[in-house]
Tab-separated table of C-alpha atoms and ligand atoms in Angstrom:
chain	number	residue	atom	x	y	z
X	154	MET	CA	11.931	0.250	-60.875
X	155	ALA	CA	12.968	-2.129	-58.129
X	156	THR	CA	16.657	-2.373	-57.597
X	157	SER	CA	18.239	-5.505	-56.215
X	158	THR	CA	21.109	-5.289	-53.855
X	159	ARG	CA	23.896	-7.721	-54.624
X	160	LEU	CA	25.546	-8.703	-51.378
X	161	ASP	CA	28.859	-10.350	-50.872
X	162	LEU	CA	27.693	-12.177	-47.762
X	163	PRO	CA	30.092	-12.905	-44.936
X	164	ALA	CA	30.021	-16.303	-43.270
X	165	PHE	CA	27.288	-16.599	-40.662
X	166	ALA	CA	25.675	-19.308	-38.579
X	167	ARG	CA	22.794	-21.146	-40.290
X	168	LEU	CA	20.744	-21.904	-37.166
X	169	ARG	CA	17.621	-22.473	-39.253
X	170	ARG	CA	19.097	-25.747	-40.576
X	171	LEU	CA	18.009	-27.613	-37.449
X	172	ARG	CA	14.533	-26.055	-37.464
X	173	ALA	CA	13.571	-27.298	-40.898
X	174	THR	CA	11.407	-30.295	-39.974
X	175	PRO	CA	9.376	-31.434	-36.969
X	176	SER	CA	11.718	-34.392	-36.598
X	177	LEU	CA	14.850	-32.234	-36.471
X	178	ARG	CA	13.183	-29.868	-34.022
X	179	ARG	CA	12.281	-32.767	-31.805
X	180	MET	CA	15.841	-34.080	-31.928
X	181	VAL	CA	17.402	-30.847	-30.734
X	182	ARG	CA	14.727	-29.837	-28.232
X	183	GLU	CA	16.466	-28.991	-24.959
X	184	THR	CA	13.542	-29.019	-22.550
X	185	ALA	CA	11.088	-31.894	-22.353
X	186	LEU	CA	7.924	-31.154	-20.404
X	187	THR	CA	6.172	-34.254	-19.074
X	188	PRO	CA	3.130	-34.857	-16.854
X	189	ALA	CA	5.582	-36.162	-14.223
X	190	ASP	CA	6.721	-32.545	-13.736
X	191	PHE	CA	3.336	-31.433	-12.447
X	192	ILE	CA	1.687	-31.054	-9.053
X	193	LEU	CA	-2.046	-30.298	-9.152
X	194	PRO	CA	-3.519	-28.141	-6.347
X	195	PHE	CA	-7.027	-28.766	-4.999
X	196	PHE	CA	-9.372	-26.899	-2.653
X	197	VAL	CA	-11.239	-29.355	-0.463
X	198	THR	CA	-14.411	-28.561	1.427
X	199	HIS	CA	-16.874	-30.332	3.738
X	200	GLY	CA	-20.011	-32.039	2.403
X	201	GLN	CA	-20.792	-34.440	-0.417
X	202	ASP	CA	-21.233	-33.969	-4.150
X	203	VAL	CA	-19.927	-30.412	-3.783
X	204	ARG	CA	-18.389	-28.803	-6.883
X	205	HIS	CA	-18.450	-25.106	-6.176
X	206	PRO	CA	-16.881	-23.169	-9.070
X	207	VAL	CA	-14.241	-20.529	-8.320
X	208	SER	CA	-15.340	-17.641	-10.530
X	209	SER	CA	-11.889	-16.145	-11.046
X	210	MET	CA	-10.369	-19.547	-11.887
X	211	PRO	CA	-12.460	-21.202	-14.613
X	212	GLY	CA	-12.107	-24.986	-14.385
X	213	VAL	CA	-11.203	-24.880	-10.672
X	214	PHE	CA	-13.723	-25.886	-7.995
X	215	GLN	CA	-14.017	-26.191	-4.255
X	216	LEU	CA	-14.545	-29.951	-4.040
X	217	SER	CA	-15.923	-32.230	-1.368
X	218	VAL	CA	-13.779	-35.251	-0.571
X	219	ASP	CA	-15.728	-37.629	-2.841
X	220	GLU	CA	-15.377	-35.245	-5.806
X	221	LEU	CA	-11.726	-34.657	-4.963
X	222	VAL	CA	-11.005	-38.377	-5.156
X	223	ARG	CA	-12.710	-38.517	-8.556
X	224	GLU	CA	-10.698	-35.592	-9.963
X	225	ALA	CA	-7.455	-36.839	-8.462
X	226	ARG	CA	-8.053	-40.230	-10.076
X	227	THR	CA	-8.464	-38.563	-13.474
X	228	ALA	CA	-5.270	-36.558	-13.020
X	229	ALA	CA	-3.342	-39.627	-11.851
X	230	GLY	CA	-4.608	-41.516	-14.900
X	231	LEU	CA	-3.117	-38.781	-17.079
X	232	GLY	CA	0.279	-39.246	-15.435
X	233	VAL	CA	0.215	-36.413	-12.872
X	234	PRO	CA	2.109	-37.865	-9.905
X	235	ALA	CA	1.108	-35.494	-7.113
X	236	VAL	CA	-1.601	-33.269	-5.678
X	237	LEU	CA	-1.348	-30.352	-3.232
X	238	LEU	CA	-4.247	-29.879	-0.825
X	239	PHE	CA	-5.723	-26.677	0.574
X	240	GLY	CA	-8.554	-26.945	3.086
X	241	LEU	CA	-11.761	-24.988	3.626
X	242	PRO	CA	-12.721	-25.525	7.271
X	243	ALA	CA	-16.283	-25.731	8.611
X	244	PHE	CA	-15.458	-22.813	10.915
X	245	LYS	CA	-12.642	-20.310	11.333
X	246	ASP	CA	-11.275	-19.049	14.648
X	247	ALA	CA	-8.379	-16.961	15.964
X	248	THR	CA	-5.909	-19.837	16.051
X	249	GLY	CA	-7.106	-21.819	13.032
X	250	SER	CA	-8.048	-24.879	15.099
X	251	GLU	CA	-9.452	-26.978	12.278
X	252	GLY	CA	-6.117	-26.782	10.503
X	253	TYR	CA	-4.493	-29.107	13.007
X	254	ALA	CA	-7.532	-31.101	14.180
X	255	SER	CA	-7.207	-34.800	13.423
X	256	ASP	CA	-10.687	-34.795	11.867
X	257	GLY	CA	-10.077	-31.532	9.970
X	258	ILE	CA	-10.944	-31.337	6.304
X	259	VAL	CA	-7.416	-31.855	4.970
X	260	ALA	CA	-6.734	-34.805	7.282
X	261	ARG	CA	-9.935	-36.425	6.019
X	262	ALA	CA	-9.095	-35.709	2.407
X	263	VAL	CA	-5.608	-37.163	2.791
X	264	ALA	CA	-6.971	-40.363	4.297
X	265	ALA	CA	-9.550	-40.757	1.514
X	266	LEU	CA	-6.996	-40.101	-1.232
X	267	LYS	CA	-4.411	-42.503	0.181
X	268	ASP	CA	-7.113	-45.124	0.536
X	269	ALA	CA	-8.395	-44.758	-3.043
X	270	LEU	CA	-5.120	-43.894	-4.794
X	271	PRO	CA	-2.215	-45.245	-2.738
X	272	ASP	CA	0.367	-44.466	-5.426
X	273	LEU	CA	-0.581	-40.806	-5.721
X	274	THR	CA	1.757	-38.459	-3.836
X	275	VAL	CA	-0.360	-36.349	-1.516
X	276	ILE	CA	1.206	-33.065	-0.420
X	277	THR	CA	-0.520	-30.759	2.073
X	278	ASP	CA	-0.228	-27.015	2.368
X	279	ILE	CA	0.819	-25.959	5.854
X	280	CYS	CA	-0.502	-22.494	6.646
X	281	LEU	CA	-3.041	-20.936	8.996
X	282	CYS	CA	-4.646	-18.379	6.651
X	283	GLU	CA	-7.403	-20.673	5.416
X	284	TYR	CA	-8.375	-21.530	9.003
X	285	THR	CA	-8.075	-18.239	10.897
X	286	ASP	CA	-10.927	-15.724	11.173
X	287	HIS	CA	-8.462	-12.867	10.572
X	288	GLY	CA	-7.042	-14.556	7.461
X	289	HIS	CA	-3.375	-14.180	8.391
X	290	CYS	CA	-0.858	-17.002	8.056
X	291	GLY	CA	0.079	-16.995	11.743
X	292	ILE	CA	-1.261	-16.071	15.166
X	293	VAL	CA	-2.158	-12.414	15.615
X	294	ARG	CA	-1.697	-10.375	18.778
X	295	ASP	CA	-2.195	-6.600	18.927
X	296	GLY	CA	-2.356	-6.458	15.146
X	297	GLN	CA	0.993	-8.264	14.776
X	298	VAL	CA	1.555	-11.674	13.201
X	299	LEU	CA	3.710	-13.488	15.760
X	300	ASN	CA	6.471	-15.735	14.491
X	301	ASP	CA	7.438	-18.298	17.122
X	302	PRO	CA	3.994	-19.029	18.597
X	303	SER	CA	2.760	-19.625	15.039
X	304	LEU	CA	5.493	-22.216	14.490
X	305	GLU	CA	4.028	-24.476	17.163
X	306	LEU	CA	0.640	-24.579	15.456
X	307	LEU	CA	2.142	-25.042	12.006
X	308	ALA	CA	4.271	-27.907	13.326
X	309	GLN	CA	1.176	-29.464	14.875
X	310	MET	CA	-0.617	-29.180	11.520
X	311	ALA	CA	2.241	-30.959	9.745
X	312	VAL	CA	2.188	-33.803	12.279
X	313	THR	CA	-1.602	-34.124	11.952
X	314	HIS	CA	-1.341	-34.361	8.173
X	315	ALA	CA	1.516	-36.865	8.325
X	316	GLU	CA	-0.499	-38.930	10.766
X	317	ALA	CA	-3.411	-38.903	8.287
X	318	GLY	CA	-1.015	-40.285	5.665
X	319	ALA	CA	0.344	-37.221	3.840
X	320	ASP	CA	3.429	-38.051	1.758
X	321	MET	CA	4.901	-34.551	1.997
X	322	VAL	CA	4.164	-31.257	3.728
X	323	ALA	CA	4.611	-27.805	2.221
X	324	PRO	CA	4.765	-24.825	4.608
X	325	SER	CA	3.575	-21.640	2.844
X	326	ASP	CA	3.307	-19.397	5.908
X	327	MET	CA	6.653	-17.555	5.500
X	328	MET	CA	7.394	-17.578	9.228
X	329	ASP	CA	11.125	-17.674	9.975
X	330	GLY	CA	12.296	-21.082	11.155
X	331	HIS	CA	9.257	-22.886	9.758
X	332	VAL	CA	11.159	-25.737	8.158
X	333	ALA	CA	13.203	-26.343	11.336
X	334	ALA	CA	10.013	-26.377	13.413
X	335	LEU	CA	8.248	-28.834	11.113
X	336	ARG	CA	11.306	-31.067	10.823
X	337	GLN	CA	11.708	-31.337	14.578
X	338	ALA	CA	8.010	-31.982	15.196
X	339	LEU	CA	7.775	-34.585	12.424
X	340	ASP	CA	10.898	-36.393	13.617
X	341	ARG	CA	9.705	-36.450	17.218
X	342	ALA	CA	6.347	-37.861	16.117
X	343	GLY	CA	8.058	-40.667	14.211
X	344	HIS	CA	7.753	-39.116	10.741
X	345	SER	CA	11.420	-38.644	9.915
X	346	GLY	CA	10.646	-40.028	6.451
X	347	THR	CA	8.184	-37.265	5.551
X	348	PRO	CA	9.808	-34.732	3.205
X	349	ILE	CA	9.309	-30.979	3.479
X	350	MET	CA	8.837	-28.756	0.443
X	351	GLY	CA	9.467	-25.234	1.683
X	352	TYR	CA	7.716	-22.303	0.041
X	353	SER	CA	11.100	-20.675	0.444
X	354	ALA	CA	11.016	-17.613	-1.774
X	355	LYS	CA	7.377	-16.613	-1.542
X	356	PHE	CA	6.606	-13.062	-2.529
X	357	ALA	CA	3.822	-10.746	-1.359
X	358	SER	CA	2.149	-10.916	-4.738
X	359	ALA	CA	-0.988	-9.559	-6.373
X	360	PHE	CA	-0.964	-12.762	-8.421
X	361	TYR	CA	-2.556	-14.580	-5.454
X	362	GLY	CA	-5.861	-12.702	-5.820
X	363	PRO	CA	-7.923	-15.546	-7.351
X	364	PHE	CA	-6.505	-18.070	-4.835
X	365	ARG	CA	-7.908	-16.011	-1.993
X	366	GLU	CA	-11.373	-16.385	-3.502
X	367	ALA	CA	-10.811	-20.136	-3.903
X	368	ALA	CA	-9.419	-20.645	-0.401
X	369	GLU	CA	-11.519	-17.888	1.232
X	370	SER	CA	-8.298	-16.736	2.844
X	371	ALA	CA	-7.996	-12.985	2.233
X	372	PRO	CA	-6.530	-11.148	5.244
X	373	GLN	CA	-9.259	-9.267	7.102
X	374	PHE	CA	-6.898	-6.399	7.985
X	375	GLY	CA	-3.605	-5.234	6.550
X	376	ASP	CA	-1.660	-7.345	4.096
X	377	ARG	CA	1.019	-10.039	4.097
X	378	ARG	CA	4.037	-7.783	3.494
X	379	GLY	CA	5.269	-8.258	7.046
X	380	TYR	CA	6.091	-11.890	6.314
X	381	GLN	CA	5.983	-12.522	2.562
X	382	MET	CA	8.849	-11.136	0.483
X	383	ASP	CA	9.163	-7.802	-1.296
X	384	PRO	CA	8.941	-8.511	-5.068
X	385	ALA	CA	11.945	-6.239	-5.585
X	386	ASN	CA	14.351	-8.495	-3.672
X	387	GLY	CA	16.212	-11.198	-5.562
X	388	ARG	CA	19.280	-11.610	-3.352
X	389	GLU	CA	17.097	-11.901	-0.279
X	390	ALA	CA	15.177	-14.698	-2.043
X	391	LEU	CA	18.410	-16.673	-2.272
X	392	ARG	CA	18.958	-16.141	1.470
X	393	GLU	CA	15.454	-17.481	2.137
X	394	ILE	CA	16.215	-20.541	0.022
X	395	GLU	CA	19.509	-21.107	1.823
X	396	ALA	CA	17.796	-20.719	5.195
X	397	ASP	CA	15.164	-23.338	4.332
X	398	LEU	CA	17.856	-25.720	3.096
X	399	ALA	CA	19.915	-25.217	6.242
X	400	GLU	CA	16.806	-26.067	8.274
X	401	GLY	CA	16.377	-29.310	6.367
X	402	ALA	CA	14.039	-28.590	3.452
X	403	ASP	CA	14.085	-31.406	0.891
X	404	ILE	CA	12.631	-29.302	-1.925
X	405	ILE	CA	12.569	-25.524	-2.163
X	406	MET	CA	10.071	-23.370	-4.032
X	407	VAL	CA	9.936	-20.081	-5.868
X	408	LYS	CA	6.495	-18.487	-5.977
X	409	PRO	CA	4.968	-16.995	-8.115
X	410	ALA	CA	6.739	-18.333	-11.197
X	411	LEU	CA	6.428	-16.028	-14.190
X	412	ALA	CA	7.642	-12.733	-12.767
X	413	TYR	CA	10.376	-14.616	-10.861
X	414	LEU	CA	11.998	-16.832	-13.508
X	415	ASP	CA	15.333	-15.144	-12.805
X	416	LEU	CA	15.225	-16.516	-9.264
X	417	ILE	CA	14.399	-20.028	-10.420
X	418	ARG	CA	17.472	-19.828	-12.634
X	419	ALA	CA	19.648	-18.294	-9.916
X	420	ALA	CA	18.607	-21.024	-7.489
X	421	ARG	CA	19.218	-23.714	-10.103
X	422	ASP	CA	22.744	-22.437	-10.679
X	423	ARG	CA	23.450	-22.346	-6.960
X	424	ILE	CA	21.862	-25.416	-5.375
X	425	ASP	CA	21.477	-29.096	-6.169
X	426	HIS	CA	18.181	-29.728	-4.378
X	427	PRO	CA	14.998	-30.150	-6.397
X	428	ILE	CA	13.326	-26.834	-7.156
X	429	ALA	CA	9.582	-26.345	-7.401
X	430	ALA	CA	7.907	-23.340	-9.001
X	431	TYR	CA	4.314	-22.331	-8.305
X	432	ASN	CA	2.439	-21.214	-11.432
X	433	VAL	CA	-0.038	-19.352	-9.218
X	434	SER	CA	-3.733	-18.541	-9.457
X	435	GLY	CA	-3.327	-15.120	-11.076
X	436	GLU	CA	-1.067	-16.548	-13.762
X	437	TYR	CA	-3.709	-19.193	-14.484
X	438	ALA	CA	-6.561	-16.662	-14.405
X	439	MET	CA	-4.846	-14.339	-16.906
X	440	VAL	CA	-4.501	-17.158	-19.422
X	441	LYS	CA	-8.099	-18.278	-18.906
X	442	ALA	CA	-9.450	-14.744	-19.300
X	443	ALA	CA	-7.473	-14.036	-22.448
X	444	ALA	CA	-8.392	-17.415	-23.946
X	445	ALA	CA	-12.092	-16.869	-23.167
X	446	ASN	CA	-11.882	-13.635	-25.147
X	447	GLY	CA	-10.229	-15.387	-28.050
X	448	TRP	CA	-7.052	-13.347	-27.533
X	449	LEU	CA	-4.686	-16.244	-26.861
X	450	ASP	CA	-4.578	-19.924	-27.743
X	451	GLU	CA	-4.981	-21.559	-24.329
X	452	ARG	CA	-3.291	-24.835	-25.174
X	453	GLN	CA	-0.259	-23.308	-26.838
X	454	ILE	CA	0.191	-20.551	-24.292
X	455	THR	CA	-0.126	-22.940	-21.349
X	456	LEU	CA	2.464	-25.338	-22.716
X	457	GLU	CA	4.760	-22.420	-23.595
X	458	ILE	CA	4.494	-21.042	-20.040
X	459	LEU	CA	5.131	-24.426	-18.416
X	460	THR	CA	8.067	-25.108	-20.736
X	461	GLY	CA	9.512	-21.700	-19.864
X	462	ILE	CA	9.266	-22.413	-16.155
X	463	LYS	CA	11.012	-25.739	-16.623
X	464	ARG	CA	13.667	-24.218	-18.887
X	465	ALA	CA	14.370	-21.620	-16.192
X	466	GLY	CA	15.349	-24.495	-13.918
X	467	ALA	CA	12.275	-25.836	-12.124
X	468	ASP	CA	12.083	-29.602	-11.631
X	469	LEU	CA	8.496	-29.488	-10.392
X	470	ILE	CA	5.705	-27.163	-11.437
X	471	ILE	CA	2.637	-26.624	-9.290
X	472	THR	CA	-0.108	-25.680	-11.731
X	473	TYR	CA	-3.900	-25.595	-11.871
X	474	ALA	CA	-3.537	-26.568	-15.539
X	475	ALA	CA	-1.787	-29.868	-14.696
X	476	ALA	CA	-4.554	-32.186	-15.924
X	477	ASP	CA	-5.172	-30.235	-19.148
X	478	ALA	CA	-1.471	-29.931	-19.862
X	479	ALA	CA	-0.959	-33.649	-19.212
X	480	ARG	CA	-3.807	-34.419	-21.629
X	481	TRP	CA	-2.238	-32.175	-24.290
X	482	LEU	CA	1.199	-33.665	-23.779
X	483	ASN	CA	-0.170	-37.195	-23.992
X	484	GLY	CA	-2.360	-36.403	-26.980
Q	573	PBG	C1	-1.406	-19.529	1.731
Q	573	PBG	C2	-1.143	-19.640	0.274
Q	573	PBG	C3	-1.406	-18.709	-0.743
Q	573	PBG	C4	-1.086	-19.347	-1.947
Q	573	PBG	C5	-0.618	-20.610	-1.621
Q	573	PBG	N1	-0.637	-20.760	-0.256
Q	573	PBG	C6	-2.004	-17.375	-0.703
Q	573	PBG	C7	-1.369	-16.299	0.054
Q	573	PBG	O1	-0.255	-16.421	0.556
Q	573	PBG	O2	-2.043	-15.286	0.187
Q	573	PBG	C8	-1.246	-18.745	-3.317
Q	573	PBG	C9	-1.413	-19.730	-4.421
Q	573	PBG	C10	-1.979	-19.174	-5.671
Q	573	PBG	O3	-2.173	-17.953	-5.848
Q	573	PBG	O4	-2.262	-19.989	-6.560
Q	573	PBG	N2	-0.514	-18.803	2.457
């Protein structure tokens, strides 16, 4: 026979009261995700009518400039304010020449986007790894990635992109002094109004695997641990952020996002600059793979992830799911 326990309940908080209806839940919701939070990355390649799928990132393509403009227009129409461009050069060499050539692929893409969609914010990635034959983010000599000589080329790339019309540049190379180098070069070239979003706390992460297929930028020897951060180091990440701010960064970034939410929060509590978080390729690929297997609900999980990143303290979220998420939020 079932026995019932008669409790003499103490007073306790009734937190469920404010969860009872959709309206109440909406009223007390603390974090509001909007399409204005998103930055959508693109991989741009030479040619016309090119839509080359990236196998490890379903829904992501290497796009020629004409296709890029079309996709960017769709995203802008959904309320996504900004795109971030990565370039696939026609050829790679030791110093990544196409990266800072005035007719390089990103410079062309920027010009076409600003022409077609003048209100769209066009941000360019500043790094050598997509353009170098060795796949490292700086110049290599005797197997070493050199810091200061790389800064000159990265600064040149930033000026080239600004000259093409880029609204913002985002150095992802993880060389020391990169923001200072870009700031000085931009100012001297008459682009003191071009903001810099520093990839400040960028970790040497296995979550970048699919990106390296998309950008064809895997290092041909060694790895990036000599310049990207050790995933174990949180305090050092705050020093990187402070260094970029001292050099003049307008926005700082934590990357990847999901395994580093503590650092987004720590940065938020410490600084007043805008903070960006990069919901990177591997984070996107995991969701896509699980959803394709029917293991996760893609829409719900994507919005939950993006909300979590914003709740942690990010003002801006760079995500390959920006257009889909904007559609879901608008819908
Ligand atoms: C280039 C760069 C990388 C990413 C952004 N810029 C790859 C890397 O550092 O190896 C990764 C982005 C992603 O995984 O979505 N330095």
